[in-house]
mmCIF file of C-alpha atoms in Angstrom:
data_model
loop_
_atom_site.group_PDB
_atom_site.id
_atom_site.type_symbol
_atom_site.label_atom_id
_atom_site.label_comp_id
_atom_site.label_asym_id
_atom_site.label_seq_id
_atom_site.Cartn_x
_atom_site.Cartn_y
_atom_site.Cartn_z
ATOM 1 C CA MET A 979 -233.125 77.293 10.211
ATOM 2 C CA ASP A 980 -231.032 76.762 7.215
ATOM 3 C CA ALA A 981 -227.750 78.652 6.455
ATOM 4 C CA LYS A 982 -229.432 81.106 4.013
ATOM 5 C CA THR A 983 -231.973 82.170 6.656
ATOM 6 C CA ALA A 984 -229.254 82.637 9.389
ATOM 7 C CA MET A 985 -227.191 84.716 6.822
ATOM 8 C CA MET A 986 -230.283 86.950 5.994
ATOM 9 C CA ILE A 987 -230.823 87.543 9.716
ATOM 10 C CA GLY A 988 -227.247 88.274 10.427
ATOM 11 C CA THR A 989 -227.037 90.767 7.414
ATOM 12 C CA THR A 990 -230.325 92.587 8.445
ATOM 13 C CA ALA A 991 -229.042 92.983 12.118
ATOM 14 C CA LEU A 992 -225.682 94.213 10.822
ATOM 15 C CA GLU A 993 -227.232 96.641 8.372
ATOM 16 C CA PHE A 994 -229.493 98.106 11.095
ATOM 17 C CA GLY A 995 -226.623 98.409 13.630
ATOM 18 C CA ALA A 996 -224.526 100.143 11.013
ATOM 19 C CA LYS A 997 -227.246 102.739 9.994
ATOM 20 C CA MET A 998 -228.198 103.324 13.735
ATOM 21 C CA ALA A 999 -224.539 104.082 14.379
ATOM 22 C CA GLN A 1000 -224.359 106.555 11.582
ATOM 23 C CA ALA A 1001 -227.569 108.244 12.776
ATOM 24 C CA ASN A 1002 -225.924 108.601 16.085
ATOM 25 C CA ALA A 1003 -222.804 109.966 14.615
ATOM 26 C CA LEU A 1004 -224.868 112.659 12.614
ATOM 27 C CA LYS A 1005 -226.526 113.757 15.923
ATOM 28 C CA LYS A 1006 -223.115 114.076 17.720
ATOM 29 C CA GLU A 1007 -221.731 116.088 14.728
ATOM 30 C CA GLY A 1008 -224.722 118.539 14.950
ATOM 31 C CA GLN A 1009 -224.266 118.893 18.636
ATOM 32 C CA ILE A 1010 -220.434 119.913 18.010
ATOM 33 C CA ALA A 1011 -221.293 122.121 15.155
ATOM 34 C CA ALA A 1012 -223.960 123.882 17.309
ATOM 35 C CA SER A 1013 -221.600 124.117 20.316
ATOM 36 C CA ILE A 1014 -219.162 125.831 18.084
ATOM 37 C CA GLU A 1015 -221.537 128.413 16.983
ATOM 38 C CA ARG A 1016 -222.715 128.855 20.466
ATOM 39 C CA ARG A 1017 -219.107 129.446 21.788
ATOM 40 C CA ASN A 1018 -218.641 131.988 18.970
ATOM 41 C CA ALA A 1019 -221.776 133.716 19.895
ATOM 42 C CA ALA A 1020 -220.632 133.946 23.628
ATOM 43 C CA ALA A 1021 -217.467 135.505 22.456
ATOM 44 C CA GLU A 1022 -219.415 138.138 20.530
ATOM 45 C CA GLU A 1023 -221.475 138.761 23.618
ATOM 46 C CA GLN A 1024 -218.300 139.358 25.495
ATOM 47 C CA ASN A 1025 -217.387 141.964 22.886
ATOM 48 C CA ILE A 1026 -220.477 143.624 23.185
ATOM 49 C CA ALA A 1027 -219.998 143.937 26.919
ATOM 50 C CA ASP A 1028 -216.463 145.273 26.509
ATOM 51 C CA PHE A 1029 -217.487 147.920 23.960
ATOM 52 C CA LYS A 1030 -220.213 149.125 26.483
ATOM 53 C CA ALA A 1031 -217.750 149.245 29.299
ATOM 54 C CA SER A 1032 -215.139 150.944 26.923
ATOM 55 C CA GLN A 1033 -217.879 153.481 26.184
ATOM 56 C CA GLU A 1034 -218.660 154.203 29.688
ATOM 57 C CA PHE A 1035 -215.127 154.522 30.576
ATOM 58 C CA GLU A 1036 -214.296 157.122 27.776
ATOM 59 C CA LEU A 1037 -217.248 159.136 28.503
ATOM 60 C CA ASP A 1038 -216.231 159.499 32.094
ATOM 61 C CA LEU A 1039 -212.828 160.451 31.148
ATOM 62 C CA LEU A 1040 -214.081 163.085 28.777
ATOM 63 C CA GLN A 1041 -216.458 164.433 31.573
ATOM 64 C CA VAL A 1042 -213.513 164.609 33.950
ATOM 65 C CA ASP A 1043 -211.477 166.341 31.388
ATOM 66 C CA PHE A 1044 -214.275 168.837 30.583
ATOM 67 C CA ASP A 1045 -214.940 169.527 34.201
ATOM 68 C CA THR A 1046 -211.195 170.124 34.661
ATOM 69 C CA ILE A 1047 -210.997 172.655 31.905
ATOM 70 C CA GLN A 1048 -214.062 174.442 32.796
ATOM 71 C CA SER A 1049 -212.928 174.630 36.628
ATOM 72 C CA ALA A 1050 -209.518 175.827 35.464
ATOM 73 C CA ALA A 1051 -210.960 178.419 33.189
ATOM 74 C CA GLU A 1052 -213.355 179.759 36.025
ATOM 75 C CA THR A 1053 -210.358 180.057 38.500
ATOM 76 C CA GLY A 1054 -208.187 181.775 36.166
ATOM 77 C CA TYR A 1055 -210.844 184.439 35.397
ATOM 78 C CA ALA A 1056 -211.578 184.861 38.967
ATOM 79 C CA TYR A 1057 -208.079 185.561 39.709
ATOM 80 C CA ALA A 1058 -207.867 187.979 37.168
ATOM 81 C CA GLY A 1059 -210.990 189.774 38.123
ATOM 82 C CA VAL A 1060 -212.940 189.092 34.871
ATOM 83 C CA GLN A 1061 -216.487 188.384 35.069
ATOM 84 C CA ILE A 1062 -217.405 185.120 33.593
ATOM 85 C CA GLY A 1063 -221.062 185.717 32.838
ATOM 86 C CA ARG A 1064 -220.451 187.738 29.766
ATOM 87 C CA GLY A 1065 -217.867 188.394 27.094
ATOM 88 C CA THR A 1066 -214.848 186.273 26.197
ATOM 89 C CA PRO A 1067 -215.346 183.782 29.097
ATOM 90 C CA VAL A 1068 -218.897 182.937 28.015
ATOM 91 C CA HIS A 1069 -217.745 182.314 24.522
ATOM 92 C CA ILE A 1070 -214.820 180.082 26.023
ATOM 93 C CA PHE A 1071 -217.311 177.969 28.122
ATOM 94 C CA VAL A 1072 -219.672 177.575 25.431
ATOM 95 C CA ASP A 1073 -216.935 176.483 22.821
ATOM 96 C CA ASN A 1074 -215.737 173.793 25.704
ATOM 97 C CA GLN A 1075 -219.196 172.688 26.055
ATOM 98 C CA ARG A 1076 -219.571 172.143 22.378
ATOM 99 C CA LYS A 1077 -216.293 170.418 21.965
ATOM 100 C CA PHE A 1078 -217.512 168.117 24.957
ATOM 101 C CA LEU A 1079 -220.760 167.313 23.352
ATOM 102 C CA THR A 1080 -219.090 166.617 19.801
ATOM 103 C CA GLN A 1081 -216.631 164.320 21.513
ATOM 104 C CA SER A 1082 -219.230 162.362 23.570
ATOM 105 C CA GLN A 1083 -221.438 161.944 20.322
ATOM 106 C CA ALA A 1084 -218.356 160.547 18.442
ATOM 107 C CA ILE A 1085 -217.771 158.129 21.175
ATOM 108 C CA ASN A 1086 -221.195 157.012 21.371
ATOM 109 C CA TYR A 1087 -221.643 156.697 17.483
ATOM 110 C CA ASN A 1088 -218.418 154.727 16.957
ATOM 111 C CA THR A 1089 -219.135 152.544 20.057
ATOM 112 C CA ASN A 1090 -222.786 151.818 18.897
ATOM 113 C CA ILE A 1091 -221.440 150.742 15.537
ATOM 114 C CA GLU A 1092 -219.207 148.307 16.895
ATOM 115 C CA ILE A 1093 -221.907 146.967 19.206
ATOM 116 C CA ASN A 1094 -224.459 146.594 16.451
ATOM 117 C CA LYS A 1095 -221.888 144.682 14.371
ATOM 118 C CA ALA A 1096 -220.930 142.161 17.230
ATOM 119 C CA THR A 1097 -224.811 141.822 17.845
ATOM 120 C CA VAL A 1098 -225.357 140.853 14.196
ATOM 121 C CA ARG A 1099 -222.542 138.354 14.249
ATOM 122 C CA ARG A 1100 -223.770 137.003 17.686
ATOM 123 C CA ASP A 1101 -227.331 136.603 16.228
ATOM 124 C CA GLY A 1102 -226.009 134.894 13.201
ATOM 125 C CA TYR A 1103 -223.740 132.410 15.236
ATOM 126 C CA LEU A 1104 -227.027 131.612 17.491
ATOM 127 C CA LEU A 1105 -229.145 131.154 14.043
ATOM 128 C CA ARG A 1106 -226.469 128.880 12.669
ATOM 129 C CA ALA A 1107 -226.229 126.793 15.883
ATOM 130 C CA LEU A 1108 -229.994 126.185 15.644
ATOM 131 C CA GLN A 1109 -229.910 125.454 11.797
ATOM 132 C CA SER A 1110 -227.042 122.945 12.431
ATOM 133 C CA GLN A 1111 -228.822 121.003 15.091
ATOM 134 C CA GLN A 1112 -231.955 121.000 12.857
ATOM 135 C CA TYR A 1113 -230.044 119.961 9.848
ATOM 136 C CA TYR A 1114 -228.277 117.016 11.449
ATOM 137 C CA LYS A 1115 -231.304 115.852 13.245
ATOM 138 C CA SER A 1116 -233.156 115.730 10.032
ATOM 139 C CA ARG A 1117 -230.413 113.752 8.464
ATOM 140 C CA ALA A 1118 -230.315 111.432 11.419
ATOM 141 C CA ARG A 1119 -234.045 110.921 11.392
ATOM 142 C CA ALA A 1120 -233.631 110.009 7.676
ATOM 143 C CA VAL A 1121 -231.182 107.395 8.219
ATOM 144 C CA GLN A 1122 -233.124 105.884 11.265
ATOM 145 C CA PHE A 1123 -236.164 105.573 9.151
ATOM 146 C CA ASP A 1124 -233.974 103.850 6.427
ATOM 147 C CA ALA A 1125 -232.767 101.471 9.175
ATOM 148 C CA PHE A 1126 -236.224 100.458 10.395
ATOM 149 C CA ALA A 1127 -237.530 100.203 6.909
ATOM 150 C CA GLY A 1128 -234.560 97.887 6.116
ATOM 151 C CA VAL A 1129 -235.549 95.899 9.295
ATOM 152 C CA ILE A 1130 -239.017 95.547 8.087
ATOM 153 C CA LYS A 1131 -237.975 94.400 4.639
ATOM 154 C CA GLY A 1132 -235.420 92.044 5.839
ATOM 155 C CA GLY A 1133 -238.039 90.537 8.400
ATOM 156 C CA SER A 1134 -240.519 90.129 5.527
ATOM 157 C CA ASP A 1135 -237.821 88.365 3.390
ATOM 158 C CA ILE A 1136 -237.019 86.209 6.500
ATOM 159 C CA TYR A 1137 -240.553 85.304 7.001
ATOM 160 C CA LYS A 1138 -241.047 84.184 3.303
ATOM 161 C CA GLN A 1139 -237.909 82.170 3.501
ATOM 162 C CA LEU A 1140 -238.947 80.436 6.494
ATOM 163 C CA LYS A 1141 -242.386 79.867 5.070
ATOM 164 C CA ARG A 1142 -240.988 78.430 1.849
ATOM 165 C CA PRO A 1143 -241.118 74.641 1.362
ATOM 166 C CA PRO A 1144 -237.865 72.725 1.191
ATOM 167 C CA ALA A 1145 -236.329 72.863 -2.143
ATOM 168 C CA LEU A 1146 -237.013 69.728 -4.351
ATOM 169 C CA GLN A 1147 -233.816 67.531 -4.312
ATOM 170 C CA THR A 1148 -232.746 66.430 -7.877
ATOM 171 C CA THR A 1149 -229.799 64.214 -7.011
ATOM 172 C CA SER A 1150 -229.978 60.674 -8.264
ATOM 173 C CA GLU A 1151 -229.818 59.440 -4.418
ATOM 174 C CA SER A 1152 -233.033 61.327 -3.851
ATOM 175 C CA LEU A 1153 -234.830 59.913 -6.735
ATOM 176 C CA GLY A 1154 -233.702 56.368 -5.662
ATOM 177 C CA MET A 1155 -231.471 55.791 -8.706
ATOM 178 C CA SER A 1156 -228.112 53.810 -8.267
ATOM 179 C CA PRO A 1157 -225.354 55.282 -10.185
ATOM 180 C CA GLN A 1158 -224.445 51.642 -11.358
ATOM 181 C CA TYR A 1159 -227.495 49.888 -12.290
ATOM 182 C CA GLY A 1160 -230.252 52.757 -12.666
ATOM 183 C CA PHE A 1161 -232.305 52.227 -9.747
ATOM 184 C CA GLY A 1162 -231.767 51.559 -5.892
ATOM 185 C CA ASN A 1163 -229.970 53.207 -2.991
ATOM 186 C CA ALA A 1164 -226.398 53.291 -3.917
ATOM 187 C CA SER A 1165 -225.326 54.236 -0.446
ATOM 188 C CA SER A 1166 -227.031 51.307 1.254
ATOM 189 C CA GLY A 1167 -226.134 48.881 -1.743
ATOM 190 C CA ILE A 1168 -229.768 47.631 -1.738
ATOM 191 C CA MET A 1169 -230.805 46.942 -5.367
ATOM 192 C CA SER A 1170 -234.460 46.628 -6.569
ATOM 193 C CA SER A 1171 -235.224 42.722 -6.818
ATOM 194 C CA LYS A 1172 -236.705 43.343 -10.320
ATOM 195 C CA PHE A 1173 -233.585 44.981 -11.780
ATOM 196 C CA ASN A 1174 -230.857 43.279 -9.525
ATOM 197 C CA VAL A 1175 -229.859 40.772 -12.126
ATOM 198 C CA ASN A 1176 -226.316 39.757 -12.926
ATOM 199 C CA PRO A 1177 -226.165 39.430 -16.821
ATOM 200 C CA ARG A 1178 -223.429 36.706 -16.678
ATOM 201 C CA ALA A 1179 -225.427 34.567 -14.338
ATOM 202 C CA LYS A 1180 -228.475 34.926 -16.676
ATOM 203 C CA TYR A 1181 -226.155 33.953 -19.640
ATOM 204 C CA ARG A 1182 -224.984 30.676 -17.822
ATOM 205 C CA ARG A 1183 -228.478 29.512 -17.005
ATOM 206 C CA THR A 1184 -229.441 29.796 -20.557
ATOM 207 C CA GLN A 1185 -226.432 27.718 -21.748
ATOM 208 C CA SER A 1186 -227.366 24.951 -19.141
ATOM 209 C CA THR A 1187 -230.863 24.528 -20.437
ATOM 210 C CA ARG A 1188 -229.812 23.803 -23.942
#
């Protein structure tokens, strides 16, 4: 394995690890966002319970006040010797009953409005929690898909690199050329017998034959 192939393998592995880490971070971010929304929904659920408890408490107090007023009126008329089945006592009792019903309806109406508002807020938080999880999961899956696609592409490139024949060397040594005389192996000092000729020696032999 040459240096280029090793570098390609390392780069592919690093890119895959980085993208998988990014996908995990997106999932975690989605969980945090959904958790916040669910916590807000739980707070609204508690508000709804508080509104209902307050409604019941106010209605109970109103009922106690009504019973007390009616009882006091009956007692007063009885001491006075007035018949409560007709005349003014009847009108007073009817008026007290009407006031009681009006106040009860007002309590129920106002409380139900607040309960409905809290219910809408709660459902909105729950919906956003679900949307947050789906959104970040979708982004995480996209990043994971990109990571695996990168591994496939990197693996293909590495395979091609491994199957590629060694690059042709173009240096003078690979061609058997000597930097000094043109041919031979310069590193070993071996010259071709055909071309390993000293020009000065050849000149001396020519002079001696004359």
